């Protein structure tokens, strides 16, 4: 009958080895995940844990860079940065990296495939070298030699070293992903700076154009007004068309200025108490002459005793003017525009609405009609305006904590309405 003690002793030794391996793997994992630690320091820390686990005194981690293996971590610091050509198969590390095969040499001095090592540098002739592999690609090599004490390295140590090579592959992949991410961040930051510079140039150019346009346009409008007193009725149609074109251009320029300022947060609302009925009547009065020339009738539906509202009077008046001008532009001759004021939610909300009998707006267009530079197609399917008028209206209403919407069906006209708190 055999004595079970040796088997029990072997089992205990195996368990201790397994526990030591798990502890070493855990420490490597923590080191890899540790924040604010440089990549070279992580590699050095992993190498130290590997050497401690195997009981070895010397080792190195070499990473493949193009056609060379470069020492990135080593027990002897002077080796860091040294390069070894991958095609130099007389070197153990190059042979392991090229073949992708782990190698255990009990005595390198007796293996004629490889060059001998420097005398006095190493205490023992045995060494281990395993590749760092992902799939079919080799990314580096781990080298271990000079096991401390009377024992030497064993071939079985290759299996343990391969466990650590997998963790190193994780570290290298993590580092590559971080580098790629940082590179993309830098590229994105550079692109954003370029876009900001272009945006600034565009804004400066817009400001220059606006400044240069305003003066001449105001002069043209004034001259057209003077001219209106000295022409006969046969020429009035042409004069009215010129006035309408100038007024639309002035409004477009004003919208452009206001949109830029509102987007940059440079417009502060000048809140004052205003009578909603007076606001609507003033806006209608401004286009009555143009509507009369186009034979478009404008009706007002205003309830008596509408409650006053606290708004930026100038901006809300411009919203009404924009909506009325759009309605007039798309209204056919001899049609009508209906403007109204209504109270909602037991008088807590006031709603302004403007309805025309124009061609209407397709449902798909209604989803984007208030977007910047979105434009409405006319009857001939040509795009009208700068695409800033309705966007300006949305910005103003949003600043007043209100809502703006459109209800429309093709060939049935459109209703633009906005709601404001009372």
PDB file of C-alpha atoms in Angstrom, residues 16 18 25 43 66 71 144 154 174 187 203 212 372 387 398 412 415:
ATOM      1  CA  UNK A  16      -0.595  27.072  -3.692  1.00  0.00           C
ATOM      2  CA  UNK A  18      -2.749  28.102  -8.579  1.00  0.00           C
ATOM      3  CA  UNK A  25      -3.182  37.784 -12.605  1.00  0.00           C
ATOM      4  CA  UNK A  43       4.580  47.617 -18.741  1.00  0.00           C
ATOM      5  CA  UNK A  66       7.370  47.862 -38.004  1.00  0.00           C
ATOM      6  CA  UNK A  71      12.619  46.791 -25.610  1.00  0.00           C
ATOM      7  CA  UNK A 144      12.609  35.609 -18.772  1.00  0.00           C
ATOM      8  CA  UNK A 154      11.187  24.642 -16.325  1.00  0.00           C
ATOM      9  CA  UNK A 174      -6.260  49.190 -24.451  1.00  0.00           C
ATOM     10  CA  UNK A 187      -8.456  65.854 -34.951  1.00  0.00           C
ATOM     11  CA  UNK A 203     -20.456  86.176 -39.456  1.00  0.00           C
ATOM     12  CA  UNK A 212     -23.397  97.854 -46.663  1.00  0.00           C
ATOM     13  CA  UNK A 372     -32.892  77.578 -40.385  1.00  0.00           C
ATOM     14  CA  UNK A 387     -35.211  80.685 -45.185  1.00  0.00           C
ATOM     15  CA  UNK A 398     -39.257  80.382 -27.994  1.00  0.00           C
ATOM     16  CA  UNK A 412     -56.356  74.432 -49.023  1.00  0.00           C
ATOM     17  CA  UNK A 415     -52.668  78.764 -40.968  1.00  0.00           C
TER      18      UNK A 415
END
